[in-house]
């Protein structure tokens, strides 16, 4: 009795097979979700920083462009009262904020070049009042010959900075796509492993359970049709093997019983 209780259960085998398959799929699915969230959060932060860098860089360009246009208005209108008061503090604040949004070290030298160009532009633009009031200097020639090249250099450096930021944004976007594909690899592996396990489980059930059941059923049909013995032998000692053994024993007992009944009938016929 104790030996029978220690026999592997058919139900337990099925539960273990399906449970293993479900566990593998669940763990791989969780890994896929966690990896995707990690990559998504990381790359999203980088992309957000790149977008902030673009906004701040555009803000720097707008500040200098506005001041340059206002000075150009003074030259065109020949009215010094239109001279704007350029505030350097907003530019410095925006530049410092821009420095903190960079996602790579390669943009730092370019921002330093922008700041240097800006300082050069500001130092030159401070001479505008002196040049405008001087009778010996043509304001228009000084503006387009001296100040405007400083402004163009600043705008050019800002353009290079924007190109660098856009390249970083493109790289981070592509990295996000690559990270997405990397994050779904565990899911693909889990699905592939699940399909393989399902095929293995199907093979296991067909070989160890379905085919024996067919053989047991065939043995019963043979017994009914021609009183043949059930000679199919199964490996293992689970419930299905027990059923097969029981069917074979019952068929043998019935065959023995039929032989005895037949022998008794023959004895009675002989006695008569």
mmCIF file of C-alpha atoms in Angstrom:
data_model
loop_
_atom_site.group_PDB
_atom_site.id
_atom_site.type_symbol
_atom_site.label_atom_id
_atom_site.label_comp_id
_atom_site.label_asym_id
_atom_site.label_seq_id
_atom_site.Cartn_x
_atom_site.Cartn_y
_atom_site.Cartn_z
ATOM 1 C CA UNK A 1 0.000 0.000 0.000
ATOM 2 C CA UNK A 2 2.834 2.369 0.853
ATOM 3 C CA UNK A 3 4.512 1.521 -2.455
ATOM 4 C CA UNK A 4 1.314 2.380 -4.314
ATOM 5 C CA UNK A 5 1.120 5.748 -2.550
ATOM 6 C CA UNK A 6 4.662 6.579 -3.657
ATOM 7 C CA UNK A 7 3.854 5.923 -7.305
ATOM 8 C CA UNK A 8 4.090 8.983 -9.571
ATOM 9 C CA UNK A 9 0.653 10.397 -10.149
ATOM 10 C CA UNK A 10 -0.617 10.921 -13.691
ATOM 11 C CA UNK A 11 -2.322 14.087 -12.549
ATOM 12 C CA UNK A 12 0.886 15.263 -10.919
ATOM 13 C CA UNK A 13 2.867 14.678 -14.109
ATOM 14 C CA UNK A 14 0.412 16.727 -16.135
ATOM 15 C CA UNK A 15 0.399 19.514 -13.544
ATOM 16 C CA UNK A 16 4.197 19.582 -13.420
ATOM 17 C CA UNK A 17 4.500 19.693 -17.203
ATOM 18 C CA UNK A 18 1.977 22.479 -17.644
ATOM 19 C CA UNK A 19 3.242 24.308 -14.557
ATOM 20 C CA UNK A 20 6.818 24.299 -15.869
ATOM 21 C CA UNK A 21 5.634 25.664 -19.189
ATOM 22 C CA UNK A 22 3.565 28.385 -17.523
ATOM 23 C CA UNK A 23 6.455 29.329 -15.209
ATOM 24 C CA UNK A 24 8.896 29.722 -18.079
ATOM 25 C CA UNK A 25 6.471 31.848 -20.079
ATOM 26 C CA UNK A 26 5.617 33.982 -17.033
ATOM 27 C CA UNK A 27 9.242 34.616 -16.063
ATOM 28 C CA UNK A 28 10.291 35.452 -19.604
ATOM 29 C CA UNK A 29 7.297 37.749 -19.988
ATOM 30 C CA UNK A 30 8.202 39.577 -16.770
ATOM 31 C CA UNK A 31 11.801 39.906 -17.925
ATOM 32 C CA UNK A 32 10.619 41.375 -21.215
ATOM 33 C CA UNK A 33 8.410 43.908 -19.463
ATOM 34 C CA UNK A 34 11.114 44.936 -16.983
ATOM 35 C CA UNK A 35 13.756 45.248 -19.694
ATOM 36 C CA UNK A 36 11.450 47.285 -21.896
ATOM 37 C CA UNK A 37 10.520 49.629 -19.040
ATOM 38 C CA UNK A 38 14.169 50.101 -18.102
ATOM 39 C CA UNK A 39 15.225 50.884 -21.646
ATOM 40 C CA UNK A 40 12.159 53.022 -22.269
ATOM 41 C CA UNK A 41 12.723 55.163 -19.159
ATOM 42 C CA UNK A 42 16.438 55.542 -19.832
ATOM 43 C CA UNK A 43 16.142 56.504 -23.491
ATOM 44 C CA UNK A 44 13.055 58.655 -22.854
ATOM 45 C CA UNK A 45 15.071 60.704 -20.359
ATOM 46 C CA UNK A 46 17.820 61.141 -22.947
ATOM 47 C CA UNK A 47 15.363 62.192 -25.630
ATOM 48 C CA UNK A 48 13.684 64.622 -23.237
ATOM 49 C CA UNK A 49 17.084 66.150 -22.442
ATOM 50 C CA UNK A 50 17.830 66.484 -26.160
ATOM 51 C CA UNK A 51 14.515 68.229 -26.769
ATOM 52 C CA UNK A 52 15.199 70.619 -23.869
ATOM 53 C CA UNK A 53 18.633 71.297 -25.352
ATOM 54 C CA UNK A 54 17.057 72.181 -28.707
ATOM 55 C CA UNK A 55 14.578 74.529 -27.020
ATOM 56 C CA UNK A 56 17.286 76.276 -24.996
ATOM 57 C CA UNK A 57 19.603 76.528 -27.979
ATOM 58 C CA UNK A 58 16.821 78.144 -29.972
ATOM 59 C CA UNK A 59 16.283 80.528 -27.059
ATOM 60 C CA UNK A 60 19.919 81.603 -27.235
ATOM 61 C CA UNK A 61 19.581 82.195 -30.970
ATOM 62 C CA UNK A 62 16.411 84.246 -30.455
ATOM 63 C CA UNK A 63 18.063 86.444 -27.806
ATOM 64 C CA UNK A 64 21.043 87.348 -29.966
ATOM 65 C CA UNK A 65 18.975 87.698 -33.138
ATOM 66 C CA UNK A 66 16.586 90.083 -31.431
ATOM 67 C CA UNK A 67 19.433 92.263 -30.159
ATOM 68 C CA UNK A 68 21.138 92.278 -33.548
ATOM 69 C CA UNK A 69 17.932 93.311 -35.317
ATOM 70 C CA UNK A 70 17.403 96.125 -32.840
ATOM 71 C CA UNK A 71 20.899 97.461 -33.484
ATOM 72 C CA UNK A 72 20.283 97.167 -37.205
ATOM 73 C CA UNK A 73 17.171 99.315 -36.708
ATOM 74 C CA UNK A 74 19.348 101.980 -35.067
ATOM 75 C CA UNK A 75 21.645 101.950 -38.107
ATOM 76 C CA UNK A 76 18.775 102.056 -40.600
ATOM 77 C CA UNK A 77 16.747 104.711 -38.717
ATOM 78 C CA UNK A 78 19.881 106.607 -37.624
ATOM 79 C CA UNK A 79 18.292 107.042 -34.196
ATOM 80 C CA UNK A 80 20.427 106.201 -31.139
ATOM 81 C CA UNK A 81 17.342 106.321 -28.931
ATOM 82 C CA UNK A 82 16.313 102.993 -30.457
ATOM 83 C CA UNK A 83 19.467 101.363 -29.109
ATOM 84 C CA UNK A 84 18.395 98.395 -26.983
ATOM 85 C CA UNK A 85 19.817 97.579 -23.600
ATOM 86 C CA UNK A 86 21.240 94.137 -24.016
ATOM 87 C CA UNK A 87 20.993 92.014 -20.878
ATOM 88 C CA UNK A 88 23.648 89.367 -20.660
ATOM 89 C CA UNK A 89 22.107 87.620 -17.656
ATOM 90 C CA UNK A 90 19.313 85.799 -19.566
ATOM 91 C CA UNK A 91 21.859 84.481 -22.060
ATOM 92 C CA UNK A 92 24.144 83.232 -19.270
ATOM 93 C CA UNK A 93 21.242 81.600 -17.446
ATOM 94 C CA UNK A 94 20.020 79.852 -20.568
ATOM 95 C CA UNK A 95 23.575 78.749 -21.427
ATOM 96 C CA UNK A 96 24.044 77.254 -17.945
ATOM 97 C CA UNK A 97 20.694 75.482 -18.229
ATOM 98 C CA UNK A 98 21.664 74.186 -21.659
ATOM 99 C CA UNK A 99 24.905 72.788 -20.283
ATOM 100 C CA UNK A 100 23.001 70.617 -17.804
ATOM 101 C CA UNK A 101 20.785 69.067 -20.501
ATOM 102 C CA UNK A 102 23.561 67.590 -22.622
ATOM 103 C CA UNK A 103 23.606 63.802 -22.733
ATOM 104 C CA UNK A 104 27.184 63.511 -24.025
ATOM 105 C CA UNK A 105 30.488 65.236 -23.363
ATOM 106 C CA UNK A 106 31.011 66.067 -27.036
ATOM 107 C CA UNK A 107 28.548 68.975 -26.871
ATOM 108 C CA UNK A 108 30.355 70.764 -24.042
ATOM 109 C CA UNK A 109 33.236 72.128 -26.184
ATOM 110 C CA UNK A 110 30.749 73.349 -28.770
ATOM 111 C CA UNK A 111 28.803 75.227 -26.107
ATOM 112 C CA UNK A 112 32.074 76.759 -24.898
ATOM 113 C CA UNK A 113 32.628 77.997 -28.457
ATOM 114 C CA UNK A 114 29.140 79.509 -28.459
ATOM 115 C CA UNK A 115 29.781 81.281 -25.156
ATOM 116 C CA UNK A 116 33.120 82.576 -26.436
ATOM 117 C CA UNK A 117 31.479 83.851 -29.635
ATOM 118 C CA UNK A 118 28.761 85.482 -27.564
ATOM 119 C CA UNK A 119 31.272 87.259 -25.329
ATOM 120 C CA UNK A 120 33.108 88.495 -28.412
ATOM 121 C CA UNK A 121 29.832 89.700 -29.921
ATOM 122 C CA UNK A 122 28.837 91.495 -26.715
ATOM 123 C CA UNK A 123 32.213 93.172 -26.277
ATOM 124 C CA UNK A 124 32.061 94.435 -29.851
ATOM 125 C CA UNK A 125 28.428 95.577 -29.591
ATOM 126 C CA UNK A 126 29.288 97.694 -26.510
ATOM 127 C CA UNK A 127 31.306 99.944 -28.793
ATOM 128 C CA UNK A 128 28.214 100.713 -30.839
ATOM 129 C CA UNK A 129 27.400 103.956 -28.975
ATOM 130 C CA UNK A 130 30.927 105.220 -29.370
ATOM 131 C CA UNK A 131 30.989 104.367 -33.077
ATOM 132 C CA UNK A 132 27.551 105.880 -33.671
ATOM 133 C CA UNK A 133 28.503 109.204 -32.051
ATOM 134 C CA UNK A 134 31.909 109.389 -33.737
ATOM 135 C CA UNK A 135 32.054 111.598 -36.818
ATOM 136 C CA UNK A 136 35.061 109.796 -38.282
ATOM 137 C CA UNK A 137 33.487 106.312 -38.452
ATOM 138 C CA UNK A 138 30.703 105.199 -40.749
ATOM 139 C CA UNK A 139 28.212 103.383 -38.559
ATOM 140 C CA UNK A 140 26.839 101.203 -41.351
ATOM 141 C CA UNK A 141 30.269 100.101 -42.499
ATOM 142 C CA UNK A 142 31.301 99.352 -38.902
ATOM 143 C CA UNK A 143 28.086 97.443 -38.279
ATOM 144 C CA UNK A 144 28.336 95.230 -41.367
ATOM 145 C CA UNK A 145 32.116 95.033 -41.441
ATOM 146 C CA UNK A 146 32.956 94.583 -37.765
ATOM 147 C CA UNK A 147 29.926 93.669 -35.664
ATOM 148 C CA UNK A 148 28.026 91.533 -38.145
ATOM 149 C CA UNK A 149 30.892 89.017 -38.624
ATOM 150 C CA UNK A 150 30.891 88.525 -34.827
ATOM 151 C CA UNK A 151 27.180 87.884 -34.932
ATOM 152 C CA UNK A 152 27.514 85.528 -37.909
ATOM 153 C CA UNK A 153 30.221 83.598 -36.069
ATOM 154 C CA UNK A 154 27.921 83.256 -33.060
ATOM 155 C CA UNK A 155 25.006 82.111 -35.210
ATOM 156 C CA UNK A 156 27.279 79.663 -37.014
ATOM 157 C CA UNK A 157 28.424 78.137 -33.727
ATOM 158 C CA UNK A 158 24.825 77.958 -32.545
ATOM 159 C CA UNK A 159 23.965 76.141 -35.786
ATOM 160 C CA UNK A 160 26.764 73.632 -35.203
ATOM 161 C CA UNK A 161 25.534 73.153 -31.663
ATOM 162 C CA UNK A 162 22.013 72.508 -32.927
ATOM 163 C CA UNK A 163 23.328 69.994 -35.462
ATOM 164 C CA UNK A 164 25.203 68.187 -32.702
ATOM 165 C CA UNK A 165 22.110 68.119 -30.488
ATOM 166 C CA UNK A 166 19.982 66.806 -33.368
ATOM 167 C CA UNK A 167 22.569 64.092 -34.017
ATOM 168 C CA UNK A 168 22.360 63.088 -30.367
ATOM 169 C CA UNK A 169 18.578 63.064 -30.614
ATOM 170 C CA UNK A 170 18.756 60.867 -33.708
ATOM 171 C CA UNK A 171 21.224 58.530 -32.014
ATOM 172 C CA UNK A 172 19.077 58.254 -28.905
ATOM 173 C CA UNK A 173 15.984 57.597 -31.012
ATOM 174 C CA UNK A 174 17.772 54.833 -32.883
ATOM 175 C CA UNK A 175 19.067 53.519 -29.578
ATOM 176 C CA UNK A 176 15.503 53.460 -28.333
ATOM 177 C CA UNK A 177 14.492 51.324 -31.316
ATOM 178 C CA UNK A 178 17.446 49.015 -30.732
ATOM 179 C CA UNK A 179 16.597 48.853 -27.036
ATOM 180 C CA UNK A 180 13.022 48.012 -27.874
ATOM 181 C CA UNK A 181 14.121 45.076 -30.003
ATOM 182 C CA UNK A 182 16.517 43.976 -27.284
ATOM 183 C CA UNK A 183 13.752 44.147 -24.736
ATOM 184 C CA UNK A 184 11.436 41.927 -26.766
ATOM 185 C CA UNK A 185 14.118 39.276 -27.258
ATOM 186 C CA UNK A 186 13.211 37.563 -23.951
ATOM 187 C CA UNK A 187 9.598 37.511 -25.104
ATOM 188 C CA UNK A 188 10.548 35.994 -28.449
ATOM 189 C CA UNK A 189 12.745 33.453 -26.693
ATOM 190 C CA UNK A 190 9.967 32.626 -24.252
ATOM 191 C CA UNK A 191 7.435 32.142 -27.046
ATOM 192 C CA UNK A 192 9.885 29.976 -28.973
ATOM 193 C CA UNK A 193 10.709 27.986 -25.851
ATOM 194 C CA UNK A 194 7.002 27.706 -25.110
ATOM 195 C CA UNK A 195 6.293 26.322 -28.575
ATOM 196 C CA UNK A 196 9.132 23.829 -28.237
ATOM 197 C CA UNK A 197 7.897 22.782 -24.812
ATOM 198 C CA UNK A 198 4.375 22.411 -26.136
ATOM 199 C CA UNK A 199 5.650 20.155 -28.923
ATOM 200 C CA UNK A 200 7.673 18.141 -26.424
ATOM 201 C CA UNK A 201 4.703 17.935 -24.107
ATOM 202 C CA UNK A 202 2.516 16.849 -27.013
ATOM 203 C CA UNK A 203 5.038 14.172 -27.954
ATOM 204 C CA UNK A 204 5.265 13.074 -24.322
ATOM 205 C CA UNK A 205 1.481 12.790 -23.983
ATOM 206 C CA UNK A 206 1.092 11.028 -27.313
ATOM 207 C CA UNK A 207 3.836 8.482 -26.589
ATOM 208 C CA UNK A 208 3.228 7.872 -22.923
ATOM 209 C CA UNK A 209 -0.551 8.233 -22.649
ATOM 210 C CA UNK A 210 -2.457 8.451 -25.923
ATOM 211 C CA UNK A 211 -0.723 5.551 -27.643
ATOM 212 C CA UNK A 212 -0.980 3.254 -24.582
ATOM 213 C CA UNK A 213 -4.689 4.056 -24.289
ATOM 214 C CA UNK A 214 -5.131 3.118 -27.947
ATOM 215 C CA UNK A 215 -3.206 -0.112 -27.362
ATOM 216 C CA UNK A 216 -5.282 -0.951 -24.308
ATOM 217 C CA UNK A 217 -8.472 -0.226 -26.278
ATOM 218 C CA UNK A 218 -7.180 -2.373 -29.146
ATOM 219 C CA UNK A 219 -6.435 -5.201 -26.722
ATOM 220 C CA UNK A 220 -9.972 -5.058 -25.366
ATOM 221 C CA UNK A 221 -11.389 -5.098 -28.927
ATOM 222 C CA UNK A 222 -9.213 -8.105 -29.800
ATOM 223 C CA UNK A 223 -10.422 -9.910 -26.726
ATOM 224 C CA UNK A 224 -14.034 -9.216 -27.579
ATOM 225 C CA UNK A 225 -13.624 -10.206 -31.220
ATOM 226 C CA UNK A 226 -11.425 -13.306 -30.965
ATOM 227 C CA UNK A 227 -10.704 -13.898 -27.282
ATOM 228 C CA UNK A 228 -7.072 -12.965 -27.707
ATOM 229 C CA UNK A 229 -4.821 -12.234 -24.769
ATOM 230 C CA UNK A 230 -3.808 -8.672 -23.926
ATOM 231 C CA UNK A 231 -0.008 -8.805 -24.214
ATOM 232 C CA UNK A 232 0.836 -5.087 -24.360
ATOM 233 C CA UNK A 233 3.466 -4.137 -21.802
ATOM 234 C CA UNK A 234 4.081 -0.607 -20.554
ATOM 235 C CA UNK A 235 7.150 0.934 -18.986
ATOM 236 C CA UNK A 236 6.579 2.792 -15.756
ATOM 237 C CA UNK A 237 4.372 2.337 -12.755
ATOM 238 C CA UNK A 238 1.823 5.134 -12.933
ATOM 239 C CA UNK A 239 -1.955 4.844 -12.984
ATOM 240 C CA UNK A 240 -2.072 4.118 -16.718
ATOM 241 C CA UNK A 241 0.389 1.235 -16.321
ATOM 242 C CA UNK A 242 -1.761 -0.020 -13.455
ATOM 243 C CA UNK A 243 -4.856 0.101 -15.690
ATOM 244 C CA UNK A 244 -3.006 -1.784 -18.446
ATOM 245 C CA UNK A 245 -1.915 -4.472 -15.988
ATOM 246 C CA UNK A 246 -5.430 -4.683 -14.591
ATOM 247 C CA UNK A 247 -6.955 -5.036 -18.057
ATOM 248 C CA UNK A 248 -4.479 -7.798 -18.911
ATOM 249 C CA UNK A 249 -5.261 -9.640 -15.678
ATOM 250 C CA UNK A 250 -9.002 -9.332 -16.193
ATOM 251 C CA UNK A 251 -8.699 -10.664 -19.738
ATOM 252 C CA UNK A 252 -6.562 -13.562 -18.524
ATOM 253 C CA UNK A 253 -9.072 -14.324 -15.769
ATOM 254 C CA UNK A 254 -11.948 -14.212 -18.249
ATOM 255 C CA UNK A 255 -10.076 -16.466 -20.652
ATOM 256 C CA UNK A 256 -9.332 -18.902 -17.839
ATOM 257 C CA UNK A 257 -12.936 -18.759 -16.744
ATOM 258 C CA UNK A 258 -14.109 -19.467 -20.294
ATOM 259 C CA UNK A 259 -11.739 -22.439 -20.525
ATOM 260 C CA UNK A 260 -13.078 -23.857 -17.288
ATOM 261 C CA UNK A 261 -16.679 -23.331 -18.385
ATOM 262 C CA UNK A 262 -15.884 -25.026 -21.686
ATOM 263 C CA UNK A 263 -14.142 -27.917 -19.921
ATOM 264 C CA UNK A 264 -17.100 -28.386 -17.567
ATOM 265 C CA UNK A 265 -19.485 -28.459 -20.525
ATOM 266 C CA UNK A 266 -17.332 -31.077 -22.285
ATOM 267 C CA UNK A 267 -17.209 -33.245 -19.122
ATOM 268 C CA UNK A 268 -20.975 -33.130 -18.774
ATOM 269 C CA UNK A 269 -21.400 -33.990 -22.449
ATOM 270 C CA UNK A 270 -19.035 -36.975 -22.024
ATOM 271 C CA UNK A 271 -20.838 -38.176 -18.885
ATOM 272 C CA UNK A 272 -24.161 -38.038 -20.669
#
